[in-house]
Coordinates of C-alpha atoms and ligand atoms in Angstrom, one line a residue:
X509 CA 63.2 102.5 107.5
X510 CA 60.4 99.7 108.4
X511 CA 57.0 101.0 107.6
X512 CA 54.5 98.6 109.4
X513 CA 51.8 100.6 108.0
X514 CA 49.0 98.7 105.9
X515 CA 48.9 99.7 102.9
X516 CA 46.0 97.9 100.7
X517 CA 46.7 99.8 97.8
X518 CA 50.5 98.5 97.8
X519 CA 51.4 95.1 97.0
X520 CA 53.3 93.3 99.2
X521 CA 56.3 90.7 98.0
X522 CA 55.8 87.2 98.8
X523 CA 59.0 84.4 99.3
X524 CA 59.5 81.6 96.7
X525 CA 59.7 78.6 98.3
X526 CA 59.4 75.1 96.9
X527 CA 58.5 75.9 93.6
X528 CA 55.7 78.6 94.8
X529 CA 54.8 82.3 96.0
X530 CA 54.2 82.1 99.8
X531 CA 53.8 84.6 103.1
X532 CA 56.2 85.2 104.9
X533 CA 56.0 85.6 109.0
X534 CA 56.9 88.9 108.6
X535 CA 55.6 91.5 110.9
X536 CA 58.0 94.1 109.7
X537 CA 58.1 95.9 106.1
X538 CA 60.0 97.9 103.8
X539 CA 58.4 100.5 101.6
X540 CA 59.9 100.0 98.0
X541 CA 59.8 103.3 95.9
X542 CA 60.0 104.8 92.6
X543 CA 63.2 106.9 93.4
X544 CA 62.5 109.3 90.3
X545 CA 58.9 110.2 91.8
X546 CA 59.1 109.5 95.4
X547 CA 56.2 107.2 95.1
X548 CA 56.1 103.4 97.2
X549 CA 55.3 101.2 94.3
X550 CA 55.8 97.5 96.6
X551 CA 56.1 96.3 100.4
X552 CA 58.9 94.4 100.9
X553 CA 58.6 91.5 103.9
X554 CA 61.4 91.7 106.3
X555 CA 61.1 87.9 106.2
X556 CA 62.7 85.6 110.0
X557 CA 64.7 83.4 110.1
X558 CA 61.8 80.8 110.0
X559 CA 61.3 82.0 106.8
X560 CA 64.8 81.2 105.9
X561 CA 64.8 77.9 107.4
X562 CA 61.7 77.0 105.2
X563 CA 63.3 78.3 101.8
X564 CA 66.4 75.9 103.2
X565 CA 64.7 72.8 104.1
X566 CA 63.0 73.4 100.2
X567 CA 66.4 73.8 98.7
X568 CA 67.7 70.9 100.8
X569 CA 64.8 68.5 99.8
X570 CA 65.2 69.7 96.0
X571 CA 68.9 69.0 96.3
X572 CA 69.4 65.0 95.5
X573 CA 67.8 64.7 92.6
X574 CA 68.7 67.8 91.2
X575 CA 72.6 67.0 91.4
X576 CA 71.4 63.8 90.0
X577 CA 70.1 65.7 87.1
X578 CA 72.5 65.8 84.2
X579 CA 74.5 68.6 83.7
X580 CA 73.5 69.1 80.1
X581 CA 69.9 68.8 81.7
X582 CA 70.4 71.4 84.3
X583 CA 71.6 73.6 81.5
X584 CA 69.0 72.9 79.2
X585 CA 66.7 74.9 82.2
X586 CA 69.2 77.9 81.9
X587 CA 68.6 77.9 77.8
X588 CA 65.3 78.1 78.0
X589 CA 65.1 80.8 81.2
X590 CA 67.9 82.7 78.1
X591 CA 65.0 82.6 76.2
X592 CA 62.6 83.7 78.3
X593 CA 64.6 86.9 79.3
X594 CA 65.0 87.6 75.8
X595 CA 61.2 87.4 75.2
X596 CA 60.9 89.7 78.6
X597 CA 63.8 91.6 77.9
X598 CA 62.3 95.3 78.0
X599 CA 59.6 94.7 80.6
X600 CA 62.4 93.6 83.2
X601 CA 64.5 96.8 81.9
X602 CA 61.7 98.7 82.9
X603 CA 60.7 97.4 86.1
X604 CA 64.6 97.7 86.7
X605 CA 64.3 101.9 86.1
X606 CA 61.0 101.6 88.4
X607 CA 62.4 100.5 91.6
X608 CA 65.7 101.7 91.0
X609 CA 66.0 104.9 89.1
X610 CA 68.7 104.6 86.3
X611 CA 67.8 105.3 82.9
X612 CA 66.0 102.6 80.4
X613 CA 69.2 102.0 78.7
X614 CA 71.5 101.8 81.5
X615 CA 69.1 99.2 82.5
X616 CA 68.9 97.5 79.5
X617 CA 72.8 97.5 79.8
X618 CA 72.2 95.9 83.3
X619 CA 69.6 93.1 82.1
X620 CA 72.3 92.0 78.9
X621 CA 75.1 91.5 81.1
X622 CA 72.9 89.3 83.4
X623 CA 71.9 87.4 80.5
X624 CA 75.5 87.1 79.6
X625 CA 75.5 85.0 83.2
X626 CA 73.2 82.5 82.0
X627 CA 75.1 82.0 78.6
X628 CA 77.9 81.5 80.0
X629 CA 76.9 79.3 82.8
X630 CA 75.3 76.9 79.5
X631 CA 78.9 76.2 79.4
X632 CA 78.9 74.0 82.6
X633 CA 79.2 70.2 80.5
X634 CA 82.6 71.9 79.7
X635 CA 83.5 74.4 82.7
X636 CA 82.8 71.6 84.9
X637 CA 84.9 68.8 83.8
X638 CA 87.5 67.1 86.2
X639 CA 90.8 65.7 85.1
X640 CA 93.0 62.8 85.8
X641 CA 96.2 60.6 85.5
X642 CA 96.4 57.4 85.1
X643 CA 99.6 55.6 86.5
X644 CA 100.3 58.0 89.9
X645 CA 102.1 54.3 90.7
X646 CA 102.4 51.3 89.4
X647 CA 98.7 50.1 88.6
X648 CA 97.2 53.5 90.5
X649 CA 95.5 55.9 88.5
X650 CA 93.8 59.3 90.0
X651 CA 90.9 61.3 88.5
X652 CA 89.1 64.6 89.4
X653 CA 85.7 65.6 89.6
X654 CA 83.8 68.2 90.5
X655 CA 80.6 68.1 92.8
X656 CA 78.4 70.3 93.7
X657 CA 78.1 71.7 97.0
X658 CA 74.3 71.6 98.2
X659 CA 72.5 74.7 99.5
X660 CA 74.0 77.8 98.6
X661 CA 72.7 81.0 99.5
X662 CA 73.5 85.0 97.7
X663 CA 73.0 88.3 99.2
X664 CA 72.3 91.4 97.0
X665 CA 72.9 95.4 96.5
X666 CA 70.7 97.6 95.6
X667 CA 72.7 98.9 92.5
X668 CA 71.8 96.0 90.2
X669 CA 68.9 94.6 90.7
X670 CA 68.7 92.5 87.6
X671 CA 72.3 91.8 86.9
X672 CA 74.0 90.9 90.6
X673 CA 71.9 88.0 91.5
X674 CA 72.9 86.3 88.2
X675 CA 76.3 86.3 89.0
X676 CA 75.4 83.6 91.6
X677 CA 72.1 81.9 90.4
X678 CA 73.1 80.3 87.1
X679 CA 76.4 79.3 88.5
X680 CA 75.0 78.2 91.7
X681 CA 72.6 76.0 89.9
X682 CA 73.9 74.7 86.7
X683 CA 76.9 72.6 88.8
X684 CA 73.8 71.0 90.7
X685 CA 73.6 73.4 94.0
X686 CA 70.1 74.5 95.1
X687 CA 69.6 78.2 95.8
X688 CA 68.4 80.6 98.1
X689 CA 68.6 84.4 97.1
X690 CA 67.7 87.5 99.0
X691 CA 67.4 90.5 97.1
X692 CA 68.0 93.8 98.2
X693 CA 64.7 95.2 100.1
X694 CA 65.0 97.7 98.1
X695 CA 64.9 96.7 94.9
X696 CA 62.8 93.4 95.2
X697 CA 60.5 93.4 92.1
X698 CA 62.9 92.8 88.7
X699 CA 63.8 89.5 90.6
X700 CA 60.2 88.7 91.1
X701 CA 59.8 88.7 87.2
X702 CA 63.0 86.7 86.6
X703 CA 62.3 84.0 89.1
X704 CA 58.6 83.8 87.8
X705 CA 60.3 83.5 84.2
X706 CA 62.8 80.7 85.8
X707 CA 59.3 78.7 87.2
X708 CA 58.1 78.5 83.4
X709 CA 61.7 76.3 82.4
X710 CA 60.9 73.3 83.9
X711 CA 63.1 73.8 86.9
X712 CA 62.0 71.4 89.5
X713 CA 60.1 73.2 92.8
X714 CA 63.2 73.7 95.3
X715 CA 65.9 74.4 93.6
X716 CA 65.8 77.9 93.5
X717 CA 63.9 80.1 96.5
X718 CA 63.6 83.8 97.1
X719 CA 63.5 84.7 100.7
X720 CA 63.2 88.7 100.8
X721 CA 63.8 91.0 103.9
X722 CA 67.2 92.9 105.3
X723 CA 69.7 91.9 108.0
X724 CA 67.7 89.7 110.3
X725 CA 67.6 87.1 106.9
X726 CA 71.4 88.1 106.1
X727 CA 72.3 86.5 109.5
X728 CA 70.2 83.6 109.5
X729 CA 71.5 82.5 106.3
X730 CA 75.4 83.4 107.7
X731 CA 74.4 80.8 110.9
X732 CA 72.1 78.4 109.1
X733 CA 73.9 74.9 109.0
X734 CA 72.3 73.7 106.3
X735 CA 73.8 76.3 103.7
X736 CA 77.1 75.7 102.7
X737 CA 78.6 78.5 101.0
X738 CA 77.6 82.6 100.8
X739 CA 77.8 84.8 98.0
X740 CA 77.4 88.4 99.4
X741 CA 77.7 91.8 97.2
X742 CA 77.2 95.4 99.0
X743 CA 79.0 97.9 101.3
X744 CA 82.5 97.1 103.0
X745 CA 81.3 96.9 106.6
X746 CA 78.5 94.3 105.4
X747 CA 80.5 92.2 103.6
X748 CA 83.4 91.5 106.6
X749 CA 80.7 91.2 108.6
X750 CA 79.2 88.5 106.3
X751 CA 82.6 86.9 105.9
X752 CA 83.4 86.7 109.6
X753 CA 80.5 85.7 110.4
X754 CA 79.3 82.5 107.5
X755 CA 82.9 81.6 107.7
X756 CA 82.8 81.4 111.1
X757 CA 79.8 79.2 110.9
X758 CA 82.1 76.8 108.5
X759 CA 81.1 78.4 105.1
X760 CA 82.4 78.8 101.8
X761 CA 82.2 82.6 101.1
X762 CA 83.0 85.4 98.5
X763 CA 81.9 88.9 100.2
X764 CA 82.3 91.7 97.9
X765 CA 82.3 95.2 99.0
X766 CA 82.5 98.4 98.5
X767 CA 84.6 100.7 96.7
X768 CA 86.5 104.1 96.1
X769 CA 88.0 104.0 91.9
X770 CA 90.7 106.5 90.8
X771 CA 90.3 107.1 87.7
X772 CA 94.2 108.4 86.3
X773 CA 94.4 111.3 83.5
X774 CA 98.0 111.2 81.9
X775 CA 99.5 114.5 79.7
X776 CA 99.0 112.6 76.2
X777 CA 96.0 110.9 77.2
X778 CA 93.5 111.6 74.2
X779 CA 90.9 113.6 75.9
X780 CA 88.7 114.7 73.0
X781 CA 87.5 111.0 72.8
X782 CA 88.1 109.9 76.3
X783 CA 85.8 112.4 78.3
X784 CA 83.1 111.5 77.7
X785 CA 84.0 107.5 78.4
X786 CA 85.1 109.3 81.9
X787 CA 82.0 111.2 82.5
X788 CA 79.8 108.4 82.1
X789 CA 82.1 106.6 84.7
X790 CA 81.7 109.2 87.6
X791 CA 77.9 109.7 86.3
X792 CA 76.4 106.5 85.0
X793 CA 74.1 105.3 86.8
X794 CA 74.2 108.5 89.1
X795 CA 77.3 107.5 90.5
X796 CA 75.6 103.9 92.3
X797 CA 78.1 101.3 90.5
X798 CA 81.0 99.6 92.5
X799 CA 83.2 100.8 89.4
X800 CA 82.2 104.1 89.0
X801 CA 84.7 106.5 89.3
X802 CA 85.3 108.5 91.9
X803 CA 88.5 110.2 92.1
X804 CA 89.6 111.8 89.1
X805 CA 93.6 112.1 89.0
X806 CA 94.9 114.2 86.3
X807 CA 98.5 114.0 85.9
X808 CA 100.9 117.8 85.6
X809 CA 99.5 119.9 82.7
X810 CA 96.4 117.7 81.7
X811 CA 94.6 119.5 84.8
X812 CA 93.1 122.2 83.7
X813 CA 91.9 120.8 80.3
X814 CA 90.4 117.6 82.5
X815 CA 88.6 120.2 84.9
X816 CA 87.2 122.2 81.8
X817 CA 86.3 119.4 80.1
X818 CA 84.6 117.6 83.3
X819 CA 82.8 120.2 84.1
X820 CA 81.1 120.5 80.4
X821 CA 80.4 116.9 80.4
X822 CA 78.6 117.4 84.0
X823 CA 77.0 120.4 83.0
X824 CA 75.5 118.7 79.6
X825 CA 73.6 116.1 81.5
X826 CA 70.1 115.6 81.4
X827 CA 68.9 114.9 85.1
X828 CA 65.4 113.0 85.2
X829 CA 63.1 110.3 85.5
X830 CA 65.4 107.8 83.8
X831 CA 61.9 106.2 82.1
X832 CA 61.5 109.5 79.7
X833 CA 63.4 109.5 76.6
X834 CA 66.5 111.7 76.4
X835 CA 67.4 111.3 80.3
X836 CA 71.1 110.9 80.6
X837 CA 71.0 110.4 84.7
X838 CA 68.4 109.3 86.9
X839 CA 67.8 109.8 90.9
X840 CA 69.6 108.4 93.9
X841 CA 68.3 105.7 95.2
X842 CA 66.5 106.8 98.3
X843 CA 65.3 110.0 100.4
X844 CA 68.0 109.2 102.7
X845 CA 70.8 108.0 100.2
X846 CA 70.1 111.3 98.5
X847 CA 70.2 113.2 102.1
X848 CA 73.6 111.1 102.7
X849 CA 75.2 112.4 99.0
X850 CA 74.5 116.2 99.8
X851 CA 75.8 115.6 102.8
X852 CA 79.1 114.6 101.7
X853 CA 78.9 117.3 99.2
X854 CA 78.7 119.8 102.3
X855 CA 81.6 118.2 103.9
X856 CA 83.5 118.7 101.0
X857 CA 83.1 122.3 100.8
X858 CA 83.6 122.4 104.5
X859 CA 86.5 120.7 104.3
X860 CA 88.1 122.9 101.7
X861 CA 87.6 121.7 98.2
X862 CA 86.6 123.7 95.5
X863 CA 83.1 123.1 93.9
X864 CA 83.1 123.6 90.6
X865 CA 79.4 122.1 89.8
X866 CA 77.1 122.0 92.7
X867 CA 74.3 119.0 92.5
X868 CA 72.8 120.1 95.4
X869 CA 70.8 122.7 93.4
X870 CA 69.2 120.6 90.8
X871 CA 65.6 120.1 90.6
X872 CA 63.2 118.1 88.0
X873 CA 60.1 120.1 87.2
X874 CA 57.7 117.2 86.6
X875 CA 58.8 115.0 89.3
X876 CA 59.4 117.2 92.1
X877 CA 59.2 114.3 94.6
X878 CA 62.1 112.5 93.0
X879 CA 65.4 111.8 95.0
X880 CA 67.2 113.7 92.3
X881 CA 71.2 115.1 92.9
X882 CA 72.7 116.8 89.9
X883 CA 76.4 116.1 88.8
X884 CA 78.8 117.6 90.9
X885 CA 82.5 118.1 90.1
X886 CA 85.0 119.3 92.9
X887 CA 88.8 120.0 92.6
X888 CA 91.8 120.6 94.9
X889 CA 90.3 117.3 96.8
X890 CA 92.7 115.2 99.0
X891 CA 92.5 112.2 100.3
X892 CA 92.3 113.3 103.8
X893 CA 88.8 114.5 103.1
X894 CA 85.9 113.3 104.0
X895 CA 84.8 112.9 99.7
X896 CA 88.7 111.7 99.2
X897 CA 88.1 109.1 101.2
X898 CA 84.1 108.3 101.8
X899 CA 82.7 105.7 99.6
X900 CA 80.5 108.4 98.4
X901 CA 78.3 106.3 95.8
X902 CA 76.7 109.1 94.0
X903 CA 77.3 111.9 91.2
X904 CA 79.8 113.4 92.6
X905 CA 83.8 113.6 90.8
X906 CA 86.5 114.8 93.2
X907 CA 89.6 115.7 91.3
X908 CA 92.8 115.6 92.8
X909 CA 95.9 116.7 90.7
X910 CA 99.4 115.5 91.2
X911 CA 102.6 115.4 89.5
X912 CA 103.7 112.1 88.8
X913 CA 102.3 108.1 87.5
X914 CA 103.8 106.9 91.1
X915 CA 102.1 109.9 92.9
X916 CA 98.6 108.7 91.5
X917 CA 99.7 105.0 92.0
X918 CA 100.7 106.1 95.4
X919 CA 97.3 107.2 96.1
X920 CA 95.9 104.4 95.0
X921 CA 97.4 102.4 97.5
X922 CA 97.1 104.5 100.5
X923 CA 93.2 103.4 100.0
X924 CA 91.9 100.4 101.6
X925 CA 89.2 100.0 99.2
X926 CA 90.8 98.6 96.0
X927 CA 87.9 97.9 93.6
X928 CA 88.1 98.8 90.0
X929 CA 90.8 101.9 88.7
X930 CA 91.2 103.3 85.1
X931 CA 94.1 105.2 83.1
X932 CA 93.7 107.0 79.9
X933 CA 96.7 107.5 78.3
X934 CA 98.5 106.7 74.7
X935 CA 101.6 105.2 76.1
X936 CA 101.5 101.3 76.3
X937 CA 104.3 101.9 78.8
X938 CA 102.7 104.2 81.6
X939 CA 99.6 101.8 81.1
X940 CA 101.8 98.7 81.8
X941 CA 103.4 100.3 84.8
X942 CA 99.8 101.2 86.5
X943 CA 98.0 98.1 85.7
X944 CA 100.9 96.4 87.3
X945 CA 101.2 98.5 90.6
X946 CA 97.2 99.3 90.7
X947 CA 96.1 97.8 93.8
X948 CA 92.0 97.6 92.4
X949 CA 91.5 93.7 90.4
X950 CA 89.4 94.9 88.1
X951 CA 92.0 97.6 85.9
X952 CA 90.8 99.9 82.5
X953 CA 92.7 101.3 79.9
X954 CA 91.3 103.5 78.3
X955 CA 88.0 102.2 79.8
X956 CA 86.1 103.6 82.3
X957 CA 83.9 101.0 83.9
X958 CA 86.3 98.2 83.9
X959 CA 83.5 95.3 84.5
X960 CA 84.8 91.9 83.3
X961 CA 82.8 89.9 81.1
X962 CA 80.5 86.7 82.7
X963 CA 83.6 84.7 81.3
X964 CA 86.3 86.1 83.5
X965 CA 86.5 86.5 87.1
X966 CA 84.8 90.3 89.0
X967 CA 85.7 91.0 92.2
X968 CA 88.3 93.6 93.6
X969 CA 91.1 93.4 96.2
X970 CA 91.8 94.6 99.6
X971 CA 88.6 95.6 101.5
X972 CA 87.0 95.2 98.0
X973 CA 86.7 91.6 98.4
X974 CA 86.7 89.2 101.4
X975 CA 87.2 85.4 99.9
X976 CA 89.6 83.3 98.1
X977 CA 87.4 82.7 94.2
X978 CA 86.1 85.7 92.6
X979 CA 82.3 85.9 91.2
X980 CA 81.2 84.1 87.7
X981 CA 83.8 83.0 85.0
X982 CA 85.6 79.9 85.5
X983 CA 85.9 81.5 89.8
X984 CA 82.2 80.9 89.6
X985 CA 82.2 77.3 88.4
X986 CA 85.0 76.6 90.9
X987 CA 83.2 78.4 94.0
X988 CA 80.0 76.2 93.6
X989 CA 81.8 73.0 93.6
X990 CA 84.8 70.6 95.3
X991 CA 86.7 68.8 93.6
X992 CA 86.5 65.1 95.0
X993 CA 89.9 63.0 94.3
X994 CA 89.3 59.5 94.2
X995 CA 92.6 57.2 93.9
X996 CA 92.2 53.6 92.4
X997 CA 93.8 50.5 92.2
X998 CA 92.0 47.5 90.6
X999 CA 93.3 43.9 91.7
Ligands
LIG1398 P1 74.5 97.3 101.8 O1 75.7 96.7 102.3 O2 73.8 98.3 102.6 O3 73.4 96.1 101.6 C1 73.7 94.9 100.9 C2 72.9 93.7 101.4 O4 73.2 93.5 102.8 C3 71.4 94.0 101.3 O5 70.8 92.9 100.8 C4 71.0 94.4 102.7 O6 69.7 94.0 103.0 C5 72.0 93.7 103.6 N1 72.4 94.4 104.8 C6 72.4 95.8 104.9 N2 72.8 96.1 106.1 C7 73.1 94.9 106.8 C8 73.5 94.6 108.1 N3 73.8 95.6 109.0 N4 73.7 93.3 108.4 C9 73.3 92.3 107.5 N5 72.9 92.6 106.3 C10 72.8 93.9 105.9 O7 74.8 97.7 100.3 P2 73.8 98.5 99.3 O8 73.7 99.9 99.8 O9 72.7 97.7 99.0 O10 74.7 98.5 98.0 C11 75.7 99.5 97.7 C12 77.1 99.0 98.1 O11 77.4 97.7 97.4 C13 78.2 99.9 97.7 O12 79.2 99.9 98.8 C14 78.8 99.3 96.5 O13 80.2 99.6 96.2 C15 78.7 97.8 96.8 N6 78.7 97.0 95.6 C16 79.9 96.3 95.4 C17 80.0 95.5 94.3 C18 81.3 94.8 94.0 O14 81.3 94.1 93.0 N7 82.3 94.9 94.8 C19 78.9 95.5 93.4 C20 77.8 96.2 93.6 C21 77.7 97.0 94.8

């Protein structure tokens, strides 16, 4: 919730407009902790819509002569800002565990596949090119390129601070868009770093602003007509709402959201080396990833090994402050996220499934203040519970056992959320079938965080994903530009 409190002590976020740090108008903060020790470690502004309006009219100003720029130009900034994240690669990891909780090397893991957006988006003098025919009739030939957009605008989740946003920003700015980014309130400060890195690489002032705050910014930049297309990443009910309502203002937008993953345990699946690749999936990152798993469906026999096996895996985690070395899974991100979790894990039982693990007992002795929920594993869970249906986004694995491939793939579809899904199996034929009929975009065999690389397209289905082009890849490239056709005849 907004704390207007002053705090001296607590240093509060500016906005990055027009090439510098400035104060926003707002009246209104958010407390940013350190989820492992329940401490506020930043004040984020819950910025106006003036606010957003002044990081627009920058990006708008910036916008000529930076679509002028040459493309190898414009990537020439994104080499150097690589290098600069290279150079910063473990302080930004570490600010990432800070405000957000997961361990060091989950966010590590996190900062690389950012990175991997700005490699890829070096690409652009290729990505970008148009095409063309010469001789559509007699004399007529017709060529293809594509522009850039102008002011483009990206909304982020709390999950990953370091990695989401560059799904959009190097994309957004390497085809010669300007850019205005909100990060998640609650995670504000890893972008901070990586936009101050961004200033030293010669970008020119304007063409990349940080307006932070929550949903008051969120709308202004859905109505503001001088952005022309919105990127959004977070929970299903956000995401429509941004779609309906940027579209309805005459937008371009991708609006991903959130997600519920089965995750599909067939008889001759190899379980001695797969458990562990599904415990991390339920448990990484306690649970807060749009591709974590969430329902475990084991297939006839393979039940009660899977169970047995879960529940070791869940049981062998270390639970901490994801900073201290030999951590396996860090807090929840918030008081309340972590009163929302046990909640669900109450419903559960109330609802009739059987807890096998119970997270609601565990405690860290040194941080005591921490937002901390231990692994939980329940069986005999349907999808007409609360946890077999909830987005629960947290440690918690619901198994639900059925007979048959179709009866899991069944399940699968009777979801609305269709996100990410895994199968681990050895038959090339039962994975064939699944990743065929799976209803999630994003499909793992033998994989249980199926995240495409930054050279193919992420984004799910369903109420997964509200647009038409998916996020980074060759999706990316297309989403920040139009392709102009121009026709020619020369007398
Ligand atoms: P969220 O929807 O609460 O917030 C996302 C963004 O929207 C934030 O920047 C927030 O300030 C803003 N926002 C929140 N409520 C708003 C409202 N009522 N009106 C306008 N703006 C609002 O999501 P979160 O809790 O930050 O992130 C977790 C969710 O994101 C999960 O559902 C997860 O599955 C999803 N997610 C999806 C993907 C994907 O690729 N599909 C990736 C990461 C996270």
């Amino acid at each position: 919730m907004p704390d207007v409190a002053a705090r001296r002590d607590v240093q509060t976020l500016d906005n990055f407009v027009g090439g510098r740090w400035v104060q926003t108008r707002a009246t209104d903060f958010f407390d940013v902790h350190n989820p492992a020790v329940g401490e506020i470690i930043g004040r984020t502004p819950l910025s106006t819509a003036a606010d957003v309006d002044a990081a627009v009219q920058a990006a708008t100003l910036a916008f000529p002569a930076w679509r002028d720029t040459p493309v190898n130009a414009r990537a020439q900034v994104l080499y150097k800002f690589k290098a600069r994240l290279e150079a910063h690669f473990d302080e930004i990891a570490r600010i990432v565990t800070t405000e957000h909780g997961k361990t060091l090397d989950e966010a590590r893991g996190s900062v690389r596949r950012g990175i991997e957006c700005v490699e890829v988006a070096c690409g652009a003098p290729s990505l970008m090119q148009g095409f063309g025919l010469e001789d559509i009739a007699s004399g007529i030939d017709c060529h293809v390129v594509r522009q850039p957009l102008g002011v483009c605008a990206a909304i982020a989740p709390f999950n990953f601070p370091a990695m989401v946003p560059m799904w959009f920003l190097p994309f957004a700015i390497v085809t010669g868009n300007t850019f205005v980014l909100k990060p998640s309130e609650q995670v504000p400060l890893s972008q901070r770093k990586m936009v101050d890195l961004l200033q030293q690489c010669d970008l020119p002032a304007g063409v990349v602003n940080i307006v932070n705050g929550g949903r008051d910014v969120v709308d202004a930049m859905c109505d503001h007509p001088g952005i022309r297309a919105v990127s959004f990443v977070g929970s299903t009910a956000v995401a429509k709402h941004v779609y309906q309502r940027a579209t309805h203002a005459g937008k371009r937008v991708q609006a991903l959201g959130g997600a519920k993953n089965f995750v599909v345990v067939m008889p001759d699946a190899d379980l001695e080396r797969s458990i562990g690749i599904i415990s991390e999936s339920f448990y990484g990152c306690a649970g807060e990833r749009c591709l974590a798993g969430s329902m475990l469906v084991p297939i006839g026999d393979v039940h009660r090994e899977t169970r047995d096996r879960m529940v070791a895996a869940a049981q062998a985690l270390k639970v901490g402050d994801g900073a201290q070395p030999g951590v396996t899974m860090g807090p929840v991100i918030s008081a309340r996220h972590r009163e929302r979790v046990l909640g669900y894990i109450e419903k559960g039982v109330a609802e009739g499934a059987k807890l096998l693990v119970d997270g609601r007992q565990t405690r860290v002795a040194d941080r005591p203040n921490g937002y901390f929920v231990g692994p939980t594993v329940f069986d005999e869970v349907s999808t007409k519970m609360t946890i077999g249906h909830d987005e629960i986004f947290g440690p918690v694995a619901s198994m639900c056992p059925v007979k048959t491939l179709d009866e899991a793939i069944a399940l699968m579809k009777s979801h609305p959320n269709a996100n990410a899904t895994s199968i681990f199996t050895s038959s090339g034929k039962a994975a064939r079938e699944f990743s065929k009929h799976a209803t999630a975009s994003m499909v793992g065999v033998n994989i249980g965080v199926a995240a495409p690389m930054a050279y193919f397209p992420f984004g799910g289905a369903k109420d997964s994903f509200f647009g038409d082009l998916k996020v980074h890849g060759r999706d990316g490239i297309e989403f920040y530009t139009d392709k102009k056709v121009t026709i020619s005849r020369w007398f």
